[in-house]
Amino acid sequence: MLHRTKRAVLTLTFGFLAMMVCAPVAFGQAVVTDMQLTDQIVTNECNGEPVLLNGTLHQEMSFSTNPNGNTHSSFNATIHMNGYGQVTGVYYVANENIHNETNTKGVAQEQFFGTKIKLVSQGPQTPNMMDRATLHVVIDKNNVVKVEISKHQIKCN
Amino acid sequence: MFRSFKRVAILVGILLGAALALAQSTPVTNSYDLVVTNQTTVNSCSVGEPVALNGTVHVSYSVSADNSGVNHFAMTAANNLTGAGQKTGTPYLASDSDDYSSNNNDSSADLTVELKSDLKSQGATPGLTLVQSLHIVVDTTGNISAQVVSNTTGCGS
């Protein structure tokens, strides 16, 4: 009788550990993505000038799922970007941090996070600009993550 | 007798299907006004003084479901704030908005997002970026609520 109970406890323990290995997202997983922004041209709505954008988007995500199947997701992004005015030759620099969190049923989700990236002018007399950007995150049912900036809209600051 | 019953059953089925399709395609909208009373942030960009914030953050959403059962939540947060520098007495103004979308098969939405706005100095001190972290919840009955988790500032580059 005691042997049977012991065996049952061992089986349950190994089963639980096996679940943790097979479903890492369910018990906490961090995902890091890095993306290059390369030669994206966006028209500055403030003065009609095309601005050439280059830079990097680094995103760190973590997930934890409770026994009810609800997933808490945390998204931290860092953007380093520069812009170059194609008419005026003005150079802009941007460094922004973004933090968002979601609570969803299951892991699969699609999120669009609106954010603002301040383009700081490196010229003496030229004003700063604001890039109203959208961070687009997709996590499919197989836990594959895709991150991109789906929209840039540059306006006067 | 049996034929009549069958016809009525089919008719009821068609009507129920039509009602369900209508319910899926008609977006539900709702909004919430979050009152900000003497919440403090710190202008760490120039003078390093605490700034007391007062005003409102208006949070609204619409939700619609597609044929595959995915709910599309579209949210907007817009603030209208005044600030008062606690050392210099400098007044500040902030009025801006951001959009967020969340698509998943959940009937509720639970997001923590950032609302970034220019905190414009009305005095001699330079302006800065106010980052309000907002926890927004749309429950299963369609009610929306929100609270400010934190108020931080950014200086750009």
Short mmCIF file of C-alpha atoms in Angstrom, two decimals:
data_model
loop_
_atom_site.label_atom_id
_atom_site.label_comp_id
_atom_site.label_asym_id
_atom_site.label_seq_id
_atom_site.Cartn_x
_atom_site.Cartn_y
_atom_site.Cartn_z
CA MET A 1 0.00 0.00 0.00
CA LEU A 2 2.81 2.36 1.04
CA HIS A 3 4.76 1.38 -2.09
CA ARG A 4 1.77 2.21 -4.29
CA THR A 5 1.38 5.65 -2.68
CA LYS A 6 5.11 6.31 -3.07
CA ARG A 7 4.97 5.29 -6.74
CA ALA A 8 1.96 7.52 -7.34
CA VAL A 9 3.71 10.51 -5.74
CA LEU A 10 6.85 9.89 -7.83
CA THR A 11 4.78 9.56 -11.03
CA LEU A 12 2.97 12.83 -10.28
CA THR A 13 6.25 14.59 -9.50
CA PHE A 14 7.90 13.43 -12.75
CA GLY A 15 4.74 14.27 -14.68
CA PHE A 16 4.76 17.81 -13.27
CA LEU A 17 8.45 18.30 -14.07
CA ALA A 18 7.90 16.94 -17.59
CA MET A 19 5.07 19.46 -18.10
CA MET A 20 7.36 22.30 -17.06
CA VAL A 21 9.98 21.28 -19.63
CA CYS A 22 7.47 20.68 -22.42
CA ALA A 23 5.51 23.91 -21.89
CA PRO A 24 8.05 26.53 -20.87
CA VAL A 25 5.73 29.46 -21.66
CA ALA A 26 3.24 28.16 -19.13
CA PHE A 27 5.76 28.42 -16.31
CA GLY A 28 7.72 31.49 -17.29
CA GLN A 29 9.77 32.22 -20.38
CA ALA A 30 11.77 35.20 -21.60
CA VAL A 31 12.01 36.03 -25.28
CA VAL A 32 14.41 38.60 -26.71
CA THR A 33 14.09 40.02 -30.21
CA ASP A 34 16.31 42.50 -32.01
CA MET A 35 15.25 44.33 -35.12
CA GLN A 36 16.99 46.77 -37.41
CA LEU A 37 15.23 49.84 -38.75
CA THR A 38 16.92 50.35 -42.07
CA ASP A 39 16.42 53.30 -44.42
CA GLN A 40 12.75 53.89 -43.69
CA ILE A 41 11.60 57.14 -45.24
CA VAL A 42 8.76 58.93 -43.47
CA THR A 43 7.39 62.32 -44.49
CA ASN A 44 7.52 64.87 -41.71
CA GLU A 45 3.94 66.20 -41.53
CA CYS A 46 5.27 69.34 -39.86
CA ASN A 47 7.10 70.66 -42.92
CA GLY A 48 6.62 68.06 -45.65
CA GLU A 49 10.24 66.95 -45.57
CA PRO A 50 11.11 63.26 -46.05
CA VAL A 51 13.11 61.94 -43.09
CA LEU A 52 15.34 58.88 -43.41
CA LEU A 53 15.11 56.68 -40.29
CA ASN A 54 17.68 54.11 -39.16
CA GLY A 55 18.18 52.37 -35.85
CA THR A 56 17.50 49.37 -33.66
CA LEU A 57 14.53 47.99 -31.75
CA HIS A 58 15.41 45.68 -28.85
CA GLN A 59 12.51 43.95 -27.13
CA GLU A 60 12.49 41.70 -24.07
CA MET A 61 9.31 39.82 -23.28
CA SER A 62 8.44 37.56 -20.37
CA PHE A 63 5.41 35.35 -19.89
CA SER A 64 3.91 33.52 -16.94
CA THR A 65 0.76 31.44 -16.96
CA ASN A 66 -1.29 30.54 -13.91
CA PRO A 67 -3.15 27.23 -13.46
CA ASN A 68 -6.35 28.82 -14.83
CA GLY A 69 -4.66 29.38 -18.19
CA ASN A 70 -4.36 33.17 -17.81
CA THR A 71 -1.08 34.54 -19.12
CA HIS A 72 0.66 37.65 -17.84
CA SER A 73 2.94 39.10 -20.54
CA SER A 74 5.46 41.86 -20.01
CA PHE A 75 6.94 43.79 -22.95
CA ASN A 76 10.01 46.00 -22.58
CA ALA A 77 11.39 47.70 -25.66
CA THR A 78 14.33 50.03 -26.25
CA ILE A 79 14.57 52.11 -29.39
CA HIS A 80 17.72 53.85 -30.60
CA MET A 81 17.08 55.72 -33.79
CA ASN A 82 18.44 58.52 -35.92
CA GLY A 83 16.72 60.56 -38.57
CA TYR A 84 18.13 62.56 -41.42
CA GLY A 85 16.11 65.34 -43.08
CA GLN A 86 16.39 64.79 -46.83
CA VAL A 87 15.95 68.48 -47.73
CA THR A 88 17.33 70.46 -44.79
CA GLY A 89 20.04 67.96 -43.84
CA VAL A 90 18.96 68.21 -40.20
CA TYR A 91 20.05 65.25 -38.09
CA TYR A 92 17.81 63.86 -35.33
CA VAL A 93 18.56 61.38 -32.53
CA ALA A 94 16.02 59.37 -30.52
CA ASN A 95 16.37 57.10 -27.49
CA GLU A 96 13.15 55.74 -25.98
CA ASN A 97 12.05 53.03 -23.59
CA ILE A 98 8.63 51.39 -23.79
CA HIS A 99 6.96 49.19 -21.18
CA ASN A 100 3.59 47.46 -21.57
CA GLU A 101 1.86 44.52 -19.92
CA THR A 102 -1.11 42.33 -20.82
CA ASN A 103 -3.22 39.70 -19.10
CA THR A 104 -4.82 37.31 -21.59
CA LYS A 105 -6.49 33.95 -21.71
CA GLY A 106 -3.80 31.75 -23.24
CA VAL A 107 -0.59 33.05 -24.77
CA ALA A 108 -1.73 33.80 -28.34
CA GLN A 109 -2.38 37.51 -28.81
CA GLU A 110 -1.88 40.46 -31.09
CA GLN A 111 -1.12 43.84 -29.56
CA PHE A 112 -0.71 47.31 -31.06
CA PHE A 113 0.89 49.70 -28.56
CA GLY A 114 0.84 53.36 -29.53
CA THR A 115 3.92 55.25 -28.39
CA LYS A 116 5.90 58.40 -29.07
CA ILE A 117 9.54 58.69 -30.00
CA LYS A 118 11.07 62.13 -29.52
CA LEU A 119 13.39 63.03 -32.39
CA VAL A 120 15.84 65.48 -30.85
CA SER A 121 17.30 67.88 -33.38
CA GLN A 122 21.08 68.07 -33.48
CA GLY A 123 20.99 71.38 -35.31
CA PRO A 124 21.25 74.72 -33.51
CA GLN A 125 18.05 76.35 -34.77
CA THR A 126 15.86 73.43 -35.82
CA PRO A 127 13.05 72.20 -33.57
CA ASN A 128 12.59 68.69 -32.23
CA MET A 129 10.05 66.40 -33.90
CA MET A 130 7.75 63.67 -32.56
CA ASP A 131 7.43 60.26 -34.17
CA ARG A 132 4.04 58.76 -33.24
CA ALA A 133 4.83 55.10 -33.70
CA THR A 134 2.97 51.84 -33.19
CA LEU A 135 4.70 48.80 -31.72
CA HIS A 136 3.06 45.68 -33.18
CA VAL A 137 3.52 42.39 -31.30
CA VAL A 138 2.10 39.05 -32.45
CA ILE A 139 2.35 35.82 -30.48
CA ASP A 140 0.76 32.95 -32.39
CA LYS A 141 -0.70 29.72 -31.03
CA ASN A 142 2.73 28.04 -31.36
CA ASN A 143 4.27 30.79 -29.19
CA VAL A 144 6.20 32.25 -32.12
CA VAL A 145 6.78 35.96 -31.50
CA LYS A 146 6.91 38.69 -34.12
CA VAL A 147 7.73 42.32 -33.29
CA GLU A 148 7.78 45.32 -35.60
CA ILE A 149 7.09 49.04 -35.68
CA SER A 150 4.05 49.04 -37.91
CA LYS A 151 3.56 52.79 -38.18
CA HIS A 152 5.63 55.98 -38.09
CA GLN A 153 3.99 59.39 -38.20
CA ILE A 154 6.34 62.32 -37.72
CA LYS A 155 4.77 65.54 -36.52
CA CYS A 156 5.83 68.81 -34.91
CA ASN A 157 6.79 68.39 -31.30
CA MET B 1 -48.11 18.78 -36.97
CA PHE B 2 -44.50 17.53 -37.07
CA ARG B 3 -43.82 19.52 -40.30
CA SER B 4 -45.05 22.74 -38.70
CA PHE B 5 -42.83 22.17 -35.69
CA LYS B 6 -39.85 21.54 -38.00
CA ARG B 7 -40.51 24.76 -39.93
CA VAL B 8 -40.77 26.81 -36.73
CA ALA B 9 -37.55 25.25 -35.44
CA ILE B 10 -35.71 26.14 -38.68
CA LEU B 11 -37.08 29.70 -38.59
CA VAL B 12 -36.00 30.14 -34.97
CA GLY B 13 -32.54 28.78 -35.88
CA ILE B 14 -32.19 31.25 -38.76
CA LEU B 15 -33.29 34.18 -36.56
CA LEU B 16 -30.87 33.17 -33.81
CA GLY B 17 -28.03 32.89 -36.34
CA ALA B 18 -28.83 36.32 -37.75
CA ALA B 19 -28.96 37.82 -34.26
CA LEU B 20 -25.61 36.25 -33.40
CA ALA B 21 -24.02 37.55 -36.61
CA LEU B 22 -25.37 41.04 -35.88
CA ALA B 23 -24.04 40.88 -32.33
CA GLN B 24 -20.60 39.88 -33.66
CA SER B 25 -20.37 42.68 -36.20
CA THR B 26 -21.79 45.52 -34.08
CA PRO B 27 -19.00 47.12 -32.07
CA VAL B 28 -19.62 47.83 -28.40
CA THR B 29 -18.25 51.13 -27.12
CA ASN B 30 -17.79 52.56 -23.68
CA SER B 31 -15.63 55.12 -21.88
CA TYR B 32 -14.28 56.10 -18.48
CA ASP B 33 -12.99 59.37 -17.07
CA LEU B 34 -10.09 58.95 -14.71
CA VAL B 35 -9.66 61.94 -12.40
CA VAL B 36 -6.06 62.84 -11.58
CA THR B 37 -5.77 64.71 -8.29
CA ASN B 38 -2.42 65.94 -7.00
CA GLN B 39 -0.45 63.02 -8.41
CA THR B 40 3.25 63.77 -8.37
CA THR B 41 5.97 63.31 -10.94
CA VAL B 42 9.49 64.68 -10.93
CA ASN B 43 11.01 66.95 -13.54
CA SER B 44 14.40 65.28 -13.57
CA CYS B 45 15.42 66.88 -16.86
CA SER B 46 16.24 70.39 -15.71
CA VAL B 47 15.36 71.66 -12.25
CA GLY B 48 14.76 68.34 -10.47
CA GLU B 49 11.56 69.48 -8.84
CA PRO B 50 8.37 67.53 -8.03
CA VAL B 51 5.40 68.51 -10.24
CA ALA B 52 1.83 68.08 -8.95
CA LEU B 53 -0.54 66.88 -11.68
CA ASN B 54 -4.28 67.53 -11.87
CA GLY B 55 -6.87 66.88 -14.57
CA THR B 56 -8.40 63.91 -16.36
CA VAL B 57 -7.47 60.93 -18.47
CA HIS B 58 -10.34 59.93 -20.76
CA VAL B 59 -10.21 56.23 -21.69
CA SER B 60 -12.53 54.80 -24.33
CA TYR B 61 -12.78 51.56 -26.28
CA SER B 62 -14.75 49.69 -28.90
CA VAL B 63 -14.81 45.93 -29.36
CA SER B 64 -15.98 43.74 -32.20
CA ALA B 65 -15.67 40.02 -32.84
CA ASP B 66 -14.73 38.38 -36.11
CA ASN B 67 -16.03 35.09 -37.50
CA SER B 68 -13.21 33.09 -35.93
CA GLY B 69 -14.16 34.25 -32.43
CA VAL B 70 -11.30 36.71 -32.01
CA ASN B 71 -12.25 39.89 -30.15
CA HIS B 72 -10.74 43.14 -31.42
CA PHE B 73 -10.44 45.75 -28.68
CA ALA B 74 -9.51 49.26 -29.85
CA MET B 75 -8.69 51.69 -27.04
CA THR B 76 -7.75 55.34 -26.77
CA ALA B 77 -6.38 57.19 -23.76
CA ALA B 78 -6.34 60.99 -23.83
CA ASN B 79 -5.14 63.23 -21.04
CA ASN B 80 -5.78 66.86 -20.20
CA LEU B 81 -3.56 67.86 -17.32
CA THR B 82 -2.13 70.86 -15.55
CA GLY B 83 1.05 70.70 -13.52
CA ALA B 84 2.49 72.89 -10.81
CA GLY B 85 6.21 72.89 -10.01
CA GLN B 86 6.53 72.41 -6.27
CA LYS B 87 9.74 74.46 -5.93
CA THR B 88 9.66 77.05 -8.68
CA GLY B 89 5.87 77.33 -9.02
CA THR B 90 6.23 76.85 -12.79
CA PRO B 91 2.94 75.85 -14.42
CA TYR B 92 2.90 72.97 -16.94
CA LEU B 93 0.31 71.74 -19.44
CA ALA B 94 -0.13 68.31 -21.03
CA SER B 95 -2.77 67.25 -23.55
CA ASP B 96 -2.21 64.25 -25.78
CA SER B 97 -3.49 60.80 -26.67
CA ASP B 98 -2.35 57.31 -27.68
CA ASP B 99 -4.12 54.35 -29.29
CA TYR B 100 -3.84 50.69 -28.39
CA SER B 101 -5.38 47.54 -29.86
CA SER B 102 -5.62 44.08 -28.39
CA ASN B 103 -6.79 41.06 -30.38
CA ASN B 104 -7.32 37.69 -28.72
CA ASN B 105 -10.03 35.17 -27.99
CA ASP B 106 -10.74 36.61 -24.55
CA SER B 107 -14.05 38.34 -23.81
CA SER B 108 -12.27 40.84 -21.56
CA ALA B 109 -9.15 42.98 -21.93
CA ASP B 110 -6.52 43.78 -19.32
CA LEU B 111 -3.63 46.01 -20.42
CA THR B 112 -1.02 48.18 -18.78
CA VAL B 113 0.10 50.74 -21.34
CA GLU B 114 2.01 53.99 -21.53
CA LEU B 115 0.47 57.34 -22.39
CA LYS B 116 3.26 59.72 -23.37
CA SER B 117 2.60 63.44 -23.56
CA ASP B 118 4.63 66.61 -23.73
CA LEU B 119 4.60 68.28 -20.32
CA LYS B 120 4.99 71.81 -21.63
CA SER B 121 6.45 74.35 -19.27
CA GLN B 122 4.60 77.67 -19.20
CA GLY B 123 7.63 79.31 -17.61
CA ALA B 124 11.36 79.48 -18.12
CA THR B 125 12.12 75.79 -17.48
CA PRO B 126 12.24 73.53 -20.56
CA GLY B 127 9.47 71.02 -21.18
CA LEU B 128 9.76 67.26 -20.86
CA THR B 129 7.90 64.07 -21.66
CA LEU B 130 5.36 62.78 -19.13
CA VAL B 131 4.94 58.99 -19.19
CA GLN B 132 1.75 57.81 -17.49
CA SER B 133 1.51 54.07 -16.99
CA LEU B 134 -2.20 53.20 -17.19
CA HIS B 135 -3.84 49.94 -16.15
CA ILE B 136 -6.96 49.57 -18.30
CA VAL B 137 -9.50 46.79 -17.77
CA VAL B 138 -12.55 45.99 -19.89
CA ASP B 139 -14.53 43.34 -18.03
CA THR B 140 -16.75 40.62 -19.48
CA THR B 141 -19.85 42.83 -19.09
CA GLY B 142 -18.28 45.61 -21.19
CA ASN B 143 -17.44 48.03 -18.39
CA ILE B 144 -14.13 49.86 -18.69
CA SER B 145 -12.04 51.12 -15.78
CA ALA B 146 -8.56 52.55 -15.51
CA GLN B 147 -6.04 53.69 -12.97
CA VAL B 148 -2.69 55.47 -13.11
CA VAL B 149 0.04 53.05 -12.03
CA SER B 150 2.88 55.58 -12.21
CA ASN B 151 3.88 59.00 -13.50
CA THR B 152 7.46 59.25 -14.72
CA THR B 153 9.28 61.69 -16.98
CA GLY B 154 11.66 61.37 -19.90
CA CYS B 155 14.04 63.87 -21.39
CA GLY B 156 14.55 62.36 -24.85
CA SER B 157 18.22 62.27 -25.75
#
